[in-house]
Tab-separated table of C-alpha atoms in Angstrom:
chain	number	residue	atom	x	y	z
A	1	UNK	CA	26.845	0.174	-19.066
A	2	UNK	CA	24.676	-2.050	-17.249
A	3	UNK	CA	24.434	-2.644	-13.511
A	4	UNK	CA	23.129	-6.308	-14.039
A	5	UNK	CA	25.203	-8.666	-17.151
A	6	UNK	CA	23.649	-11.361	-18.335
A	7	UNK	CA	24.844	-13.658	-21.420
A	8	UNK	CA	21.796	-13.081	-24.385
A	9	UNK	CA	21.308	-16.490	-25.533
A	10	UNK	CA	20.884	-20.117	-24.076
A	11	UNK	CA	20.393	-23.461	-26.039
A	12	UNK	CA	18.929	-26.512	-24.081
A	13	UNK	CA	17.883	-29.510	-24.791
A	14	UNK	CA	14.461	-30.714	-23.471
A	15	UNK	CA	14.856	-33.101	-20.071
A	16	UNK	CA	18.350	-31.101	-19.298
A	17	UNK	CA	18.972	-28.648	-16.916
A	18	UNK	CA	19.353	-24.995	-17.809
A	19	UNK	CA	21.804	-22.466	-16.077
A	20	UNK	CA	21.354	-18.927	-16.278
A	21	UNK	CA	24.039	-16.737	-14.646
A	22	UNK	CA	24.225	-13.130	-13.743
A	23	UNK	CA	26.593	-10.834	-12.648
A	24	UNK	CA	25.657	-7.259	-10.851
A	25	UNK	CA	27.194	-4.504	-9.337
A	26	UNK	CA	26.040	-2.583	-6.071
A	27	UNK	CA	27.252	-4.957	-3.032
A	28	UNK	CA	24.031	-3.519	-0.885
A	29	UNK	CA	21.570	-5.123	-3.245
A	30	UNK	CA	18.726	-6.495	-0.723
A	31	UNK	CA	17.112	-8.961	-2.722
A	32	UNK	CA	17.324	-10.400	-5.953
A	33	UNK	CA	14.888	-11.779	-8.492
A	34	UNK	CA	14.086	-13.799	-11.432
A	35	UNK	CA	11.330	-12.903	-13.982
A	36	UNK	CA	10.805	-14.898	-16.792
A	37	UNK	CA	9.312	-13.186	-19.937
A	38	UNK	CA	6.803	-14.940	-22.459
A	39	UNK	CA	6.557	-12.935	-25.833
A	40	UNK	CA	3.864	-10.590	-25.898
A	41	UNK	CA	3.246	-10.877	-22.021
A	42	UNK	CA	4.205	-8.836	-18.936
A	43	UNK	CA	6.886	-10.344	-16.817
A	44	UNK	CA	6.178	-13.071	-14.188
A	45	UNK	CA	7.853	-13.494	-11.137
A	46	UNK	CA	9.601	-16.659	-11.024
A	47	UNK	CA	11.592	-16.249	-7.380
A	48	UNK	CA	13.567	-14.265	-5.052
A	49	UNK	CA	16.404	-14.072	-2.900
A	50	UNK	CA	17.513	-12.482	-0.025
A	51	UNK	CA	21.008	-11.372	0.148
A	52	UNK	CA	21.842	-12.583	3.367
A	53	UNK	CA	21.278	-16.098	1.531
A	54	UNK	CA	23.151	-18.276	-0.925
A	55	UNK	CA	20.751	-20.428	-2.387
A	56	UNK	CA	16.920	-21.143	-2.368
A	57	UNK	CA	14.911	-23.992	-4.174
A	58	UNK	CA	11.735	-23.984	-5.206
A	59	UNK	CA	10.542	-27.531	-7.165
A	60	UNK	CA	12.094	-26.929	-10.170
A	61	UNK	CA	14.480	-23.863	-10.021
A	62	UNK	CA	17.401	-23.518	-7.392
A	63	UNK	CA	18.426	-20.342	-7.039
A	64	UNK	CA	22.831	-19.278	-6.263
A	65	UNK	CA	23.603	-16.325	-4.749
A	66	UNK	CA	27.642	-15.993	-4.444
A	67	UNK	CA	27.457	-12.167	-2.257
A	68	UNK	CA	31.591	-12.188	-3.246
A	69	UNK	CA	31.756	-12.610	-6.882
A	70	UNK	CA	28.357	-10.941	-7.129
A	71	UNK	CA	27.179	-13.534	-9.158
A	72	UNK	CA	23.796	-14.760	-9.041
A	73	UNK	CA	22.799	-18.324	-11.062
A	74	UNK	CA	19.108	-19.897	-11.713
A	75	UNK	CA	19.362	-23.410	-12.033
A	76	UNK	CA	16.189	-25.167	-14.338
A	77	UNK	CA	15.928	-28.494	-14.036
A	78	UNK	CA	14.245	-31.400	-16.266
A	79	UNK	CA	13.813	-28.025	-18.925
A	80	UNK	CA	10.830	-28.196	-20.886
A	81	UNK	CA	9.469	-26.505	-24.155
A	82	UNK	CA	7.277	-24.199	-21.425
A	83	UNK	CA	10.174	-22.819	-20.336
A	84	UNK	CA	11.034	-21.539	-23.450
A	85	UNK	CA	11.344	-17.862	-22.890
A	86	UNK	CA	13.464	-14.413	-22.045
A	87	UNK	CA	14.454	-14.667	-18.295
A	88	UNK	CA	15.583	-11.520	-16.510
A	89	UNK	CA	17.803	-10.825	-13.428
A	90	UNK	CA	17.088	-8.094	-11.535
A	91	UNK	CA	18.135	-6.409	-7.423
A	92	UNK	CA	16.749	-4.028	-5.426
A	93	UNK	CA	18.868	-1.463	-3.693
A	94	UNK	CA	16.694	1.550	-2.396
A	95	UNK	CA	12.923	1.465	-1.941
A	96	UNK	CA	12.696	-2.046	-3.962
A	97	UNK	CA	13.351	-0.602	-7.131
A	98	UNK	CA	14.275	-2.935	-9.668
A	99	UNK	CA	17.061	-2.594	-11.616
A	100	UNK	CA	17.296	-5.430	-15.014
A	101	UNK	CA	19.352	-7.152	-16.838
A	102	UNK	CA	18.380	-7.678	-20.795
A	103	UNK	CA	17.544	-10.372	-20.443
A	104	UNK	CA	18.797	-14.633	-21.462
A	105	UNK	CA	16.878	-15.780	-24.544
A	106	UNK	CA	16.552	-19.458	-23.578
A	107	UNK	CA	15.544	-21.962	-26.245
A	108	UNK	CA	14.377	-25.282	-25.623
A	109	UNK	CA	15.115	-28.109	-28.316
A	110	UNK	CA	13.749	-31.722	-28.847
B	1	UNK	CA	-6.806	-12.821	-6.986
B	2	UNK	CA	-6.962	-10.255	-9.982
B	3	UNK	CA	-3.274	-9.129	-11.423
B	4	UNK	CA	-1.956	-5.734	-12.562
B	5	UNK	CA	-4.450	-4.651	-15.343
B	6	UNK	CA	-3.278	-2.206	-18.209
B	7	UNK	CA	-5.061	-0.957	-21.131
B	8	UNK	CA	-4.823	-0.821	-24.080
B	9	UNK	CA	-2.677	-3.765	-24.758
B	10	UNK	CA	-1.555	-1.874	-28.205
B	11	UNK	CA	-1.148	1.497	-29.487
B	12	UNK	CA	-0.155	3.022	-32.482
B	13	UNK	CA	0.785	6.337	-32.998
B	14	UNK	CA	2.391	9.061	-35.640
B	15	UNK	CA	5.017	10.956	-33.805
B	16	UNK	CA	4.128	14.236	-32.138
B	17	UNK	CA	0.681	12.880	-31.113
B	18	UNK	CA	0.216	12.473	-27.425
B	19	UNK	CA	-1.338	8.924	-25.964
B	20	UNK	CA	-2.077	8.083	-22.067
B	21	UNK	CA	-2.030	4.080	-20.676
B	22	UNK	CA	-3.989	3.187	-18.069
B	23	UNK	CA	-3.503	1.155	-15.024
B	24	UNK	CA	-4.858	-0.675	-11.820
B	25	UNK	CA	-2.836	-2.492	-9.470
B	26	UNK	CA	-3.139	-5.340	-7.471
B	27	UNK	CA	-5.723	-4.627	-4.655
B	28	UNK	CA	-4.144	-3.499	-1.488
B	29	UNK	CA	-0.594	-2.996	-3.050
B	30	UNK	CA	0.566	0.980	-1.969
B	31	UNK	CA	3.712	1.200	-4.230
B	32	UNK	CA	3.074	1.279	-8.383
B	33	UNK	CA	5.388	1.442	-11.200
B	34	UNK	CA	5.873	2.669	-14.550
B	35	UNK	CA	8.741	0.879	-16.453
B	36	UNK	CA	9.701	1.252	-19.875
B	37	UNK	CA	10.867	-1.940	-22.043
B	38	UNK	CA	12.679	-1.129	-25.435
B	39	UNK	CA	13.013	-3.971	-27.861
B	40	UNK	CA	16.266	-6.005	-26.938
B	41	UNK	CA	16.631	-4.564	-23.752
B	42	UNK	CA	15.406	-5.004	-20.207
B	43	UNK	CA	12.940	-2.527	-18.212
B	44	UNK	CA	13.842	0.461	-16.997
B	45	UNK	CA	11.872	2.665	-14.237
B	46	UNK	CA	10.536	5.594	-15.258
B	47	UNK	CA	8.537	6.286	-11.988
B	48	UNK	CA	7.640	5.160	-8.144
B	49	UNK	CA	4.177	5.643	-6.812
B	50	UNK	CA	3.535	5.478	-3.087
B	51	UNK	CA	-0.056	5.621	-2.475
B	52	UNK	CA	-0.510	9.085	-4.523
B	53	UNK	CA	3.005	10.671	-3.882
B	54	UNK	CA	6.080	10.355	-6.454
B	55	UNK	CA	8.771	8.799	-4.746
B	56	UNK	CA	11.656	8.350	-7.902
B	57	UNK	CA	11.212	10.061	-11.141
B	58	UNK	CA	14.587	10.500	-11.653
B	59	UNK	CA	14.541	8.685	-15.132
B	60	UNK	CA	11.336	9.653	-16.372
B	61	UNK	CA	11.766	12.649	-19.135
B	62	UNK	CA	9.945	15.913	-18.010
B	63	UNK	CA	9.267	17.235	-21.041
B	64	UNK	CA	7.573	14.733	-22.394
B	65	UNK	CA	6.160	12.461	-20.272
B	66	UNK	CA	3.972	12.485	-17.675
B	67	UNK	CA	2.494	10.464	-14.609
B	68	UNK	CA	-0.137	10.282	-11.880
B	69	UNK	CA	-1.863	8.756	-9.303
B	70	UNK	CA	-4.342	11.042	-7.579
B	71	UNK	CA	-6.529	8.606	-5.496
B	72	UNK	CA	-3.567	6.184	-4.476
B	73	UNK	CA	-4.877	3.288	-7.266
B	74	UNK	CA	-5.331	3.899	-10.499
B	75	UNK	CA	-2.284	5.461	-12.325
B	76	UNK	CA	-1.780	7.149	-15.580
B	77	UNK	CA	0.970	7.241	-17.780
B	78	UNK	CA	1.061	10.137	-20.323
B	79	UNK	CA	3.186	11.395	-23.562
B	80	UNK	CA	3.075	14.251	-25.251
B	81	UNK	CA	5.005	15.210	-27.484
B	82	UNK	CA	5.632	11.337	-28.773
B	83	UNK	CA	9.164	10.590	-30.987
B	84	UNK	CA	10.126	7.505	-32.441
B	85	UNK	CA	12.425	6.635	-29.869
B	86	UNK	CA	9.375	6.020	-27.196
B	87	UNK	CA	8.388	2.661	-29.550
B	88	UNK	CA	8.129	0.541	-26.708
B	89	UNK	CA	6.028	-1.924	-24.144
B	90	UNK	CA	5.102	0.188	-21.226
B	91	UNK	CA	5.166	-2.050	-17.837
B	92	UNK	CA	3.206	-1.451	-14.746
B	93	UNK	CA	4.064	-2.896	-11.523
B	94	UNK	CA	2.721	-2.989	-7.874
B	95	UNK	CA	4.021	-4.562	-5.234
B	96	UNK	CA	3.632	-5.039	-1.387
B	97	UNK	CA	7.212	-5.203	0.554
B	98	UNK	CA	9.829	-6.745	-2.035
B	99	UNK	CA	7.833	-8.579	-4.569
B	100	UNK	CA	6.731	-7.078	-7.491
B	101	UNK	CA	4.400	-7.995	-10.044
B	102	UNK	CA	3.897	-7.000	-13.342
B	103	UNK	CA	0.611	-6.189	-15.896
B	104	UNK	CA	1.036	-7.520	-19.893
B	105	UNK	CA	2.201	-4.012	-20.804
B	106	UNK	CA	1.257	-1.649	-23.262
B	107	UNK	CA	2.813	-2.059	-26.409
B	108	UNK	CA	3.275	1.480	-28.477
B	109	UNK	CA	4.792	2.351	-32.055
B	110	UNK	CA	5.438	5.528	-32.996
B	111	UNK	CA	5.504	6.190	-36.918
Protein backbone atom coordinates (compact mmCIF):
# COMPACT_ATOMS: atom_id res chain seq x y z
CA UNK A 1 0.00 0.00 0.00
CA UNK A 2 0.98 3.46 0.19
CA UNK A 3 3.59 5.10 2.40
CA UNK A 4 1.70 8.54 2.31
CA UNK A 5 -2.69 8.34 2.77
CA UNK A 6 -4.46 10.99 1.80
CA UNK A 7 -8.48 11.25 1.60
CA UNK A 8 -9.29 11.68 -2.59
CA UNK A 9 -11.81 14.29 -2.52
CA UNK A 10 -12.50 17.76 -0.80
CA UNK A 11 -15.60 20.10 -1.24
CA UNK A 12 -15.21 23.84 -0.19
CA UNK A 13 -16.98 26.57 -0.41
CA UNK A 14 -15.36 29.80 -1.77
CA UNK A 15 -14.21 32.38 1.29
CA UNK A 16 -13.84 29.07 3.69
CA UNK A 17 -10.94 27.48 4.76
CA UNK A 18 -9.80 24.17 3.34
CA UNK A 19 -8.03 21.30 5.35
CA UNK A 20 -6.12 18.74 3.76
CA UNK A 21 -4.70 15.98 6.00
CA UNK A 22 -2.14 13.32 5.50
CA UNK A 23 -0.95 10.50 7.16
CA UNK A 24 2.67 8.74 6.37
CA UNK A 25 4.73 6.15 7.51
CA UNK A 26 8.67 6.21 7.96
CA UNK A 27 9.25 8.23 11.42
CA UNK A 28 12.84 9.51 9.83
CA UNK A 29 11.10 11.49 7.14
CA UNK A 30 13.32 14.86 6.97
CA UNK A 31 11.08 17.13 5.39
CA UNK A 32 7.78 17.24 4.11
CA UNK A 33 6.01 18.97 1.25
CA UNK A 34 3.00 20.18 -0.42
CA UNK A 35 2.56 20.32 -4.25
CA UNK A 36 -0.45 21.39 -5.66
CA UNK A 37 -1.36 20.02 -9.17
CA UNK A 38 -3.29 22.09 -11.95
CA UNK A 39 -4.68 19.73 -14.77
CA UNK A 40 -2.47 19.40 -17.56
CA UNK A 41 0.54 21.05 -15.63
CA UNK A 42 3.62 19.78 -13.76
CA UNK A 43 3.43 20.04 -10.04
CA UNK A 44 4.22 23.29 -8.13
CA UNK A 45 5.69 23.53 -4.96
CA UNK A 46 3.43 25.04 -2.57
CA UNK A 47 5.67 24.62 0.92
CA UNK A 48 7.77 22.61 3.11
CA UNK A 49 8.46 21.46 6.41
CA UNK A 50 11.09 20.40 8.42
CA UNK A 51 10.52 17.62 10.75
CA UNK A 52 12.00 18.99 13.65
CA UNK A 53 8.93 21.53 13.29
CA UNK A 54 5.21 21.49 13.93
CA UNK A 55 3.83 24.11 11.99
CA UNK A 56 4.88 26.83 9.40
CA UNK A 57 2.72 29.67 7.77
CA UNK A 58 3.11 31.17 4.80
CA UNK A 59 0.16 34.05 3.91
CA UNK A 60 -2.36 31.88 3.09
CA UNK A 61 -1.49 28.19 3.96
CA UNK A 62 -0.39 27.01 7.56
CA UNK A 63 1.21 24.06 7.50
CA UNK A 64 0.74 20.97 10.87
CA UNK A 65 3.19 18.66 11.38
CA UNK A 66 2.11 16.21 14.44
CA UNK A 67 5.89 13.94 14.36
CA UNK A 68 3.60 11.36 16.84
CA UNK A 69 0.56 10.59 14.95
CA UNK A 70 2.52 11.13 11.75
CA UNK A 71 0.02 13.25 10.52
CA UNK A 72 0.70 16.13 8.49
CA UNK A 73 -2.37 18.91 7.71
CA UNK A 74 -2.35 22.03 5.10
CA UNK A 75 -4.57 24.53 6.24
CA UNK A 76 -6.09 27.04 3.10
CA UNK A 77 -7.55 29.87 4.16
CA UNK A 78 -10.18 32.46 2.54
CA UNK A 79 -10.23 29.33 -0.44
CA UNK A 80 -10.70 30.59 -3.75
CA UNK A 81 -11.77 29.13 -7.23
CA UNK A 82 -7.65 29.33 -7.99
CA UNK A 83 -7.15 26.93 -5.65
CA UNK A 84 -9.15 24.58 -7.27
CA UNK A 85 -6.86 21.70 -7.89
CA UNK A 86 -5.15 18.06 -6.94
CA UNK A 87 -2.81 18.74 -3.92
CA UNK A 88 -0.18 16.15 -3.05
CA UNK A 89 1.71 15.22 0.19
CA UNK A 90 4.87 14.02 -0.11
CA UNK A 91 8.51 13.26 2.55
CA UNK A 92 11.82 12.74 1.93
CA UNK A 93 13.72 10.03 3.69
CA UNK A 94 17.13 9.27 1.88
CA UNK A 95 18.82 11.58 -0.62
CA UNK A 96 15.49 13.88 -0.84
CA UNK A 97 13.62 11.51 -2.70
CA UNK A 98 10.10 12.10 -2.75
CA UNK A 99 7.78 9.73 -1.95
CA UNK A 100 3.59 10.86 -2.86
CA UNK A 101 0.52 10.54 -1.86
CA UNK A 102 -2.40 10.39 -4.75
CA UNK A 103 -3.27 13.06 -4.29
CA UNK A 104 -6.80 15.39 -2.58
CA UNK A 105 -9.04 16.51 -5.45
CA UNK A 106 -10.16 19.82 -3.93
CA UNK A 107 -13.16 21.60 -5.44
CA UNK A 108 -14.04 25.01 -4.86
CA UNK A 109 -17.87 26.05 -4.99
CA UNK A 110 -19.71 29.49 -5.15
CA UNK B 1 14.61 32.39 -13.58
CA UNK B 2 13.78 29.65 -16.29
CA UNK B 3 11.93 26.30 -14.77
CA UNK B 4 12.40 22.60 -15.57
CA UNK B 5 11.80 22.38 -19.40
CA UNK B 6 10.50 19.02 -21.02
CA UNK B 7 9.62 18.24 -24.46
CA UNK B 8 7.37 17.18 -26.07
CA UNK B 9 4.48 18.08 -23.93
CA UNK B 10 2.47 15.02 -25.74
CA UNK B 11 3.15 11.80 -27.29
CA UNK B 12 1.34 9.23 -28.81
CA UNK B 13 2.38 5.97 -29.49
CA UNK B 14 1.25 2.21 -30.75
CA UNK B 15 2.68 -0.23 -28.33
CA UNK B 16 6.04 -1.82 -29.07
CA UNK B 17 7.36 1.46 -30.57
CA UNK B 18 10.11 3.06 -28.61
CA UNK B 19 9.89 7.11 -27.75
CA UNK B 20 12.66 9.26 -25.73
CA UNK B 21 11.55 12.74 -23.58
CA UNK B 22 13.77 15.26 -23.20
CA UNK B 23 14.81 17.42 -20.39
CA UNK B 24 16.75 20.49 -18.91
CA UNK B 25 16.81 21.43 -15.44
CA UNK B 26 16.91 24.37 -13.57
CA UNK B 27 20.38 26.05 -14.05
CA UNK B 28 22.81 25.17 -11.38
CA UNK B 29 20.58 22.34 -9.83
CA UNK B 30 23.11 18.90 -9.62
CA UNK B 31 20.35 16.33 -8.70
CA UNK B 32 17.48 15.47 -11.65
CA UNK B 33 14.57 13.26 -11.65
CA UNK B 34 12.51 11.10 -13.66
CA UNK B 35 9.05 10.35 -12.08
CA UNK B 36 6.30 8.57 -13.51
CA UNK B 37 2.51 9.80 -12.90
CA UNK B 38 -0.29 7.21 -13.82
CA UNK B 39 -3.78 8.56 -14.08
CA UNK B 40 -5.38 8.57 -10.47
CA UNK B 41 -2.32 8.13 -8.79
CA UNK B 42 0.58 10.15 -7.46
CA UNK B 43 4.34 10.16 -8.91
CA UNK B 44 6.53 7.66 -8.49
CA UNK B 45 10.53 7.82 -9.04
CA UNK B 46 11.83 6.00 -11.58
CA UNK B 47 15.42 7.50 -11.35
CA UNK B 48 18.06 9.95 -9.38
CA UNK B 49 20.61 11.89 -11.32
CA UNK B 50 23.58 13.41 -9.54
CA UNK B 51 25.45 15.49 -11.88
CA UNK B 52 25.92 12.48 -14.55
CA UNK B 53 25.96 9.44 -12.08
CA UNK B 54 22.71 7.25 -11.22
CA UNK B 55 22.17 7.42 -7.72
CA UNK B 56 18.47 5.27 -7.30
CA UNK B 57 17.10 3.29 -10.09
CA UNK B 58 15.70 0.91 -8.04
CA UNK B 59 12.10 1.38 -9.54
CA UNK B 60 12.87 2.08 -12.95
CA UNK B 61 12.22 -1.26 -15.23
CA UNK B 62 15.50 -2.47 -16.97
CA UNK B 63 14.16 -3.96 -19.69
CA UNK B 64 12.42 -1.44 -20.93
CA UNK B 65 13.33 1.72 -19.99
CA UNK B 66 16.12 3.65 -20.09
CA UNK B 67 17.91 6.91 -18.72
CA UNK B 68 20.85 9.29 -19.00
CA UNK B 69 22.62 12.16 -18.26
CA UNK B 70 26.07 12.26 -19.82
CA UNK B 71 27.15 15.96 -19.42
CA UNK B 72 25.53 16.47 -15.84
CA UNK B 73 22.34 18.68 -17.52
CA UNK B 74 20.39 17.56 -19.96
CA UNK B 75 18.72 14.13 -19.29
CA UNK B 76 16.97 11.62 -21.38
CA UNK B 77 14.33 9.39 -20.67
CA UNK B 78 13.93 6.38 -23.04
CA UNK B 79 11.36 3.31 -23.79
CA UNK B 80 11.66 0.67 -25.79
CA UNK B 81 9.77 -1.78 -25.99
CA UNK B 82 6.48 0.53 -25.03
CA UNK B 83 3.09 -1.49 -23.48
CA UNK B 84 -0.02 -0.03 -22.63
CA UNK B 85 0.61 0.07 -19.13
CA UNK B 86 3.43 3.00 -19.61
CA UNK B 87 0.21 5.52 -20.65
CA UNK B 88 1.32 8.11 -18.48
CA UNK B 89 2.72 11.92 -17.72
CA UNK B 90 6.40 11.61 -17.37
CA UNK B 91 7.75 14.26 -14.60
CA UNK B 92 11.14 15.75 -14.42
CA UNK B 93 12.49 17.29 -11.42
CA UNK B 94 15.70 19.13 -10.23
CA UNK B 95 16.38 20.36 -7.20
CA UNK B 96 19.18 22.02 -5.07
CA UNK B 97 19.24 20.68 -1.22
CA UNK B 98 15.48 19.69 -0.31
CA UNK B 99 13.31 21.53 -2.69
CA UNK B 100 12.31 20.17 -5.71
CA UNK B 101 10.75 21.49 -8.65
CA UNK B 102 8.97 20.08 -11.29
CA UNK B 103 8.68 20.58 -15.49
CA UNK B 104 4.78 20.27 -17.10
CA UNK B 105 5.54 16.63 -17.91
CA UNK B 106 5.30 14.63 -20.82
CA UNK B 107 2.11 13.20 -21.39
CA UNK B 108 2.28 9.61 -23.42
CA UNK B 109 -0.53 7.09 -24.68
CA UNK B 110 0.23 3.99 -25.79
CA UNK B 111 -2.42 2.34 -28.27
Amino acid sequence: GEDVEQSLFLSVREGDSSVINCTYTDSSSTYLYWYKQEPGAGLQLLTYIFSNMDMKQDQRLTVLLNKKDKHLSLRIADTQTGDSAIYFCAESINDYKLSFGAGTTVTVRA
Amino acid sequence: EAGVAQSPRYKIIEKRQSVAFWCNPISGHATLYWYQQILGQGPKLLIQFQNNGVVDDSQLPKDRFSAERLKGVDSTLKIQPAKLEDSAVYLCASSFKETQYFGPGTRLLVL
